[in-house]
Short mmCIF file of C-alpha atoms in Angstrom, two decimals:
data_model
loop_
_atom_site.label_atom_id
_atom_site.label_comp_id
_atom_site.label_asym_id
_atom_site.label_seq_id
_atom_site.Cartn_x
_atom_site.Cartn_y
_atom_site.Cartn_z
CA ALA A 10 -0.08 0.11 0.21
CA GLN A 11 1.10 3.31 -0.47
CA LYS A 12 1.67 5.75 1.96
CA ILE A 13 2.07 9.58 2.35
CA THR A 14 3.03 11.28 5.45
CA GLN A 15 2.63 14.70 6.38
CA THR A 16 4.09 15.41 9.49
CA GLN A 17 2.91 18.68 10.43
CA PRO A 18 -1.06 19.00 11.52
CA GLY A 19 -0.60 22.80 11.66
CA MET A 20 1.78 25.62 10.81
CA PHE A 21 1.47 29.33 11.06
CA VAL A 22 3.50 32.03 8.70
CA GLN A 23 3.68 35.62 9.04
CA GLU A 24 2.36 37.45 5.85
CA LYS A 25 4.91 37.82 3.38
CA GLU A 26 7.06 35.14 4.82
CA ALA A 27 7.80 32.10 3.13
CA VAL A 28 7.01 28.90 4.02
CA THR A 29 7.53 25.09 4.10
CA LEU A 30 5.07 22.27 4.31
CA ASP A 31 6.39 18.69 4.46
CA CYS A 32 5.56 15.69 2.90
CA THR A 33 7.29 12.28 2.58
CA TYR A 34 5.92 9.10 0.69
CA ASP A 35 6.55 5.42 0.38
CA THR A 36 6.16 3.36 -2.72
CA SER A 37 8.73 0.80 -4.59
CA ASP A 38 7.47 1.97 -7.94
CA GLN A 39 10.24 4.24 -10.02
CA SER A 40 7.56 6.14 -11.94
CA TYR A 41 5.16 8.08 -10.18
CA GLY A 42 3.62 11.72 -9.92
CA LEU A 43 3.47 14.52 -6.91
CA PHE A 44 0.72 16.46 -6.32
CA TRP A 45 -0.03 19.45 -4.22
CA TYR A 46 -3.73 20.28 -3.26
CA LYS A 47 -4.89 23.37 -1.16
CA GLN A 48 -8.31 22.82 0.39
CA PRO A 49 -10.03 26.17 1.89
CA SER A 50 -12.63 26.14 4.71
CA SER A 51 -15.33 26.04 1.82
CA GLY A 52 -14.41 22.46 0.90
CA GLU A 53 -12.66 22.70 -2.89
CA MET A 54 -9.65 20.70 -3.69
CA ILE A 55 -7.69 23.02 -6.04
CA PHE A 56 -4.78 21.95 -7.47
CA LEU A 57 -1.46 24.12 -7.24
CA ILE A 58 1.76 21.94 -8.44
CA TYR A 59 3.06 18.91 -10.23
CA GLN A 60 6.38 17.05 -9.94
CA GLY A 61 7.14 13.92 -11.68
CA SER A 62 9.48 11.27 -10.64
CA TYR A 63 11.81 11.15 -13.35
CA ASP A 64 12.06 15.12 -13.26
CA GLU A 65 15.40 16.44 -12.59
CA GLN A 66 14.03 20.00 -12.28
CA ASN A 67 11.90 20.79 -9.20
CA ALA A 68 8.62 22.03 -10.09
CA THR A 69 7.67 26.10 -9.90
CA GLU A 70 4.75 27.61 -10.04
CA GLY A 71 4.40 31.23 -9.48
CA ARG A 72 5.00 31.67 -5.72
CA TYR A 73 4.64 27.58 -5.50
CA SER A 74 8.00 25.47 -6.06
CA LEU A 75 8.39 22.29 -4.92
CA ASN A 76 11.96 20.53 -2.76
CA PHE A 77 12.20 17.43 -4.88
CA GLN A 78 14.51 14.72 -3.26
CA LYS A 79 13.97 11.46 -4.49
CA ALA A 80 16.38 9.56 -2.80
CA ARG A 81 14.85 10.70 0.50
CA LYS A 82 11.25 10.51 -1.07
CA SER A 83 10.57 13.82 0.02
CA THR A 84 8.46 16.56 -1.91
CA ASN A 85 8.29 19.42 0.30
CA LEU A 86 6.03 22.45 -0.76
CA VAL A 87 7.59 26.12 -0.35
CA ILE A 88 5.27 29.13 -0.56
CA SER A 89 6.95 32.34 -1.34
CA ALA A 90 5.58 35.66 0.09
CA SER A 91 2.54 34.21 1.61
CA GLN A 92 -0.84 36.18 1.70
CA LEU A 93 -3.67 35.75 3.87
CA GLY A 94 -5.42 33.85 1.45
CA ASP A 95 -3.24 31.10 1.69
CA SER A 96 -4.54 30.22 4.61
CA ALA A 97 -6.34 26.52 4.02
CA MET A 98 -5.52 23.04 4.32
CA TYR A 99 -2.89 21.63 2.02
CA PHE A 100 -2.79 17.92 1.08
CA CYS A 101 0.37 16.10 -0.67
CA ALA A 102 -0.53 13.40 -2.96
CA MET A 103 1.08 10.91 -5.18
CA SER A 104 -0.12 8.35 -8.09
CA HIS A 105 1.75 6.25 -10.54
CA ASP A 106 1.94 6.32 -13.80
CA ARG A 107 1.34 3.18 -14.80
CA GLY A 108 -0.36 -0.34 -13.35
CA SER A 109 -3.63 -1.11 -12.41
CA THR A 110 -3.34 2.18 -10.05
CA LEU A 111 -2.43 4.34 -12.92
CA GLY A 112 -3.86 8.17 -12.04
CA ARG A 113 -5.48 7.09 -8.32
CA LEU A 114 -4.58 9.77 -6.12
CA TYR A 115 -2.83 8.85 -2.63
CA PHE A 116 -3.47 11.47 -0.05
CA GLY A 117 -2.20 12.93 3.00
CA ARG A 118 -3.80 13.88 6.08
CA GLY A 119 -2.97 17.60 5.18
CA THR A 120 -1.53 20.71 7.03
CA GLN A 121 -3.58 23.06 8.02
CA LEU A 122 -1.76 26.81 7.23
CA THR A 123 -2.63 29.82 8.87
CA VAL A 124 -1.36 32.91 7.58
CA TRP A 125 -1.31 36.11 10.07
CA PRO A 126 -0.82 39.76 9.71
CA ASP B 11 -14.44 27.24 -19.69
CA ALA B 12 -16.69 25.62 -16.85
CA GLY B 13 -14.57 23.29 -13.90
CA VAL B 14 -15.82 20.56 -12.51
CA THR B 15 -19.33 20.54 -11.31
CA GLN B 16 -21.08 18.42 -8.65
CA SER B 17 -24.53 18.46 -7.47
CA PRO B 18 -26.30 18.75 -4.47
CA THR B 19 -23.91 20.59 -2.80
CA HIS B 20 -25.46 19.33 0.51
CA LEU B 21 -27.77 16.64 1.23
CA ILE B 22 -29.30 15.06 4.22
CA LYS B 23 -30.38 11.33 4.66
CA THR B 24 -31.55 8.79 7.44
CA ARG B 25 -29.65 5.55 7.69
CA GLY B 26 -30.70 2.66 5.35
CA GLN B 27 -31.38 5.29 2.60
CA GLN B 28 -30.07 5.71 -1.17
CA VAL B 29 -28.54 8.53 -2.46
CA THR B 30 -27.47 9.96 -5.80
CA LEU B 31 -24.76 12.47 -6.47
CA ARG B 32 -23.76 13.99 -9.84
CA CYS B 33 -20.59 15.10 -11.24
CA SER B 34 -20.13 16.86 -14.84
CA PRO B 35 -16.53 16.78 -15.76
CA LYS B 36 -14.41 20.18 -16.61
CA SER B 37 -14.73 20.83 -20.24
CA GLY B 38 -12.42 18.97 -22.44
CA HIS B 39 -11.66 15.76 -19.76
CA ASP B 40 -13.33 12.63 -20.02
CA THR B 41 -12.12 10.69 -16.96
CA VAL B 42 -14.11 10.69 -13.92
CA SER B 43 -12.66 9.80 -10.15
CA TRP B 44 -14.42 10.06 -6.78
CA TYR B 45 -13.20 10.44 -3.50
CA GLN B 46 -14.58 10.29 0.02
CA GLN B 47 -13.27 12.61 2.60
CA ALA B 48 -14.50 12.25 6.10
CA LEU B 49 -13.97 14.85 8.65
CA GLY B 50 -10.18 15.88 9.62
CA GLN B 51 -8.88 13.21 6.98
CA GLY B 52 -7.44 13.36 3.58
CA PRO B 53 -9.37 11.90 0.57
CA GLN B 54 -9.87 8.43 0.14
CA PHE B 55 -10.46 7.13 -3.66
CA ILE B 56 -13.54 5.04 -4.35
CA PHE B 57 -13.17 4.48 -8.07
CA GLN B 58 -12.78 5.60 -11.33
CA TYR B 59 -14.66 5.73 -15.06
CA TYR B 60 -12.96 6.09 -18.15
CA GLU B 61 -14.74 5.46 -21.52
CA GLU B 62 -18.13 4.44 -19.53
CA GLU B 63 -16.29 1.56 -17.57
CA GLU B 64 -15.24 1.60 -14.20
CA ARG B 65 -11.37 1.31 -14.35
CA GLN B 66 -10.15 0.54 -10.97
CA ARG B 67 -11.83 0.64 -7.59
CA GLY B 68 -10.76 1.26 -4.06
CA ASN B 69 -11.24 -0.55 -0.44
CA PHE B 70 -14.88 0.30 -0.49
CA PRO B 71 -18.02 -2.07 -0.38
CA ASP B 72 -20.36 -2.80 -3.38
CA ARG B 73 -22.70 -0.36 -1.66
CA PHE B 74 -20.88 2.42 -3.63
CA SER B 75 -21.62 2.09 -7.36
CA GLY B 76 -21.31 4.50 -9.98
CA HIS B 77 -21.54 5.16 -13.54
CA GLN B 78 -20.27 7.40 -16.47
CA PHE B 79 -22.62 8.52 -19.13
CA PRO B 80 -21.65 8.95 -23.14
CA ASN B 81 -21.13 12.92 -22.32
CA TYR B 82 -18.43 11.77 -19.35
CA SER B 83 -20.98 12.91 -16.52
CA SER B 84 -20.91 10.79 -13.52
CA GLU B 85 -23.04 9.18 -10.89
CA LEU B 86 -22.21 8.24 -7.42
CA ASN B 87 -24.75 5.71 -5.89
CA VAL B 88 -24.70 4.46 -1.95
CA ASN B 89 -27.04 2.16 -1.09
CA ALA B 90 -28.15 1.28 2.97
CA LEU B 91 -26.45 4.32 4.03
CA LEU B 92 -24.54 4.01 7.03
CA LEU B 93 -23.52 6.77 9.57
CA GLY B 94 -20.37 6.35 8.79
CA ASP B 95 -21.10 7.51 5.15
CA SER B 96 -21.29 10.88 6.24
CA ALA B 97 -18.48 13.39 4.34
CA LEU B 98 -17.70 15.32 1.89
CA TYR B 99 -17.93 13.25 -1.68
CA LEU B 100 -15.32 14.81 -4.31
CA CYS B 101 -15.46 14.34 -7.99
CA ALA B 102 -12.33 14.69 -9.83
CA SER B 103 -11.81 14.78 -13.62
CA SER B 104 -8.51 14.40 -15.96
CA LEU B 105 -7.77 13.97 -19.47
CA GLY B 106 -7.39 10.42 -20.45
CA PHE B 107 -6.78 7.76 -18.40
CA SER B 108 -3.61 8.85 -17.47
CA ASN B 109 -1.58 10.48 -14.66
CA GLN B 110 -2.55 14.03 -15.65
CA PRO B 111 -3.65 16.18 -12.47
CA GLN B 112 -7.25 15.98 -11.77
CA HIS B 113 -9.25 19.04 -11.37
CA PHE B 114 -11.74 18.59 -8.60
CA GLY B 115 -15.49 20.16 -7.73
CA ASP B 116 -16.53 21.65 -4.87
CA GLY B 117 -17.89 18.53 -3.60
CA THR B 118 -21.11 16.88 -1.82
CA ARG B 119 -21.41 17.36 1.75
CA LEU B 120 -23.33 14.44 2.70
CA SER B 121 -24.60 13.98 6.37
CA ILE B 122 -26.48 10.62 7.51
CA LEU B 123 -28.86 11.07 10.66
#
């Protein structure tokens, strides 16, 4: 079974500062994708950023970037210049690129980020 | 460009009843997946539909069933509702049977009394 671990139940950051949300994963496969989603209190799940297991460069998307360390099986999300609207639950997820579970997302338990003025 | 739409937004049922949730995928997407998110947990995969067939299924009982229509929209049916079925049900769509990023709807919040 695949396992996603987010060890930080909650994180606090001051507006305009950067914050790192941790995520480790466990898989025996070599080909997979890693995703981060944001879920505000309203409930919708918003896709933020994707990293392929064979990508040599860390993914970036605006203020979001990933610190991907394949050997350590970790993919930490870095949010730069935090904004009040970044306050939400953040989920790390993984899916396989092939096989019977292709495209199925496995989620962690999430990290609640609070941005304060 | 319409995103993923789900209906209804909220639903209240009693134990033993049956429920049908609906999902229209994002424009251009043809694959639909359903997830259950209990309070304080991450979403759990229920099943995935592509080309009107169930392609894979998570660890959910047969009380959970689904369907995909020719226009790619999908339904999730749950029979003999239990208190533990209370959750946010999320629909996600993507392009092709692949590992492309999935886009989610706002969810249906189901409460069982």
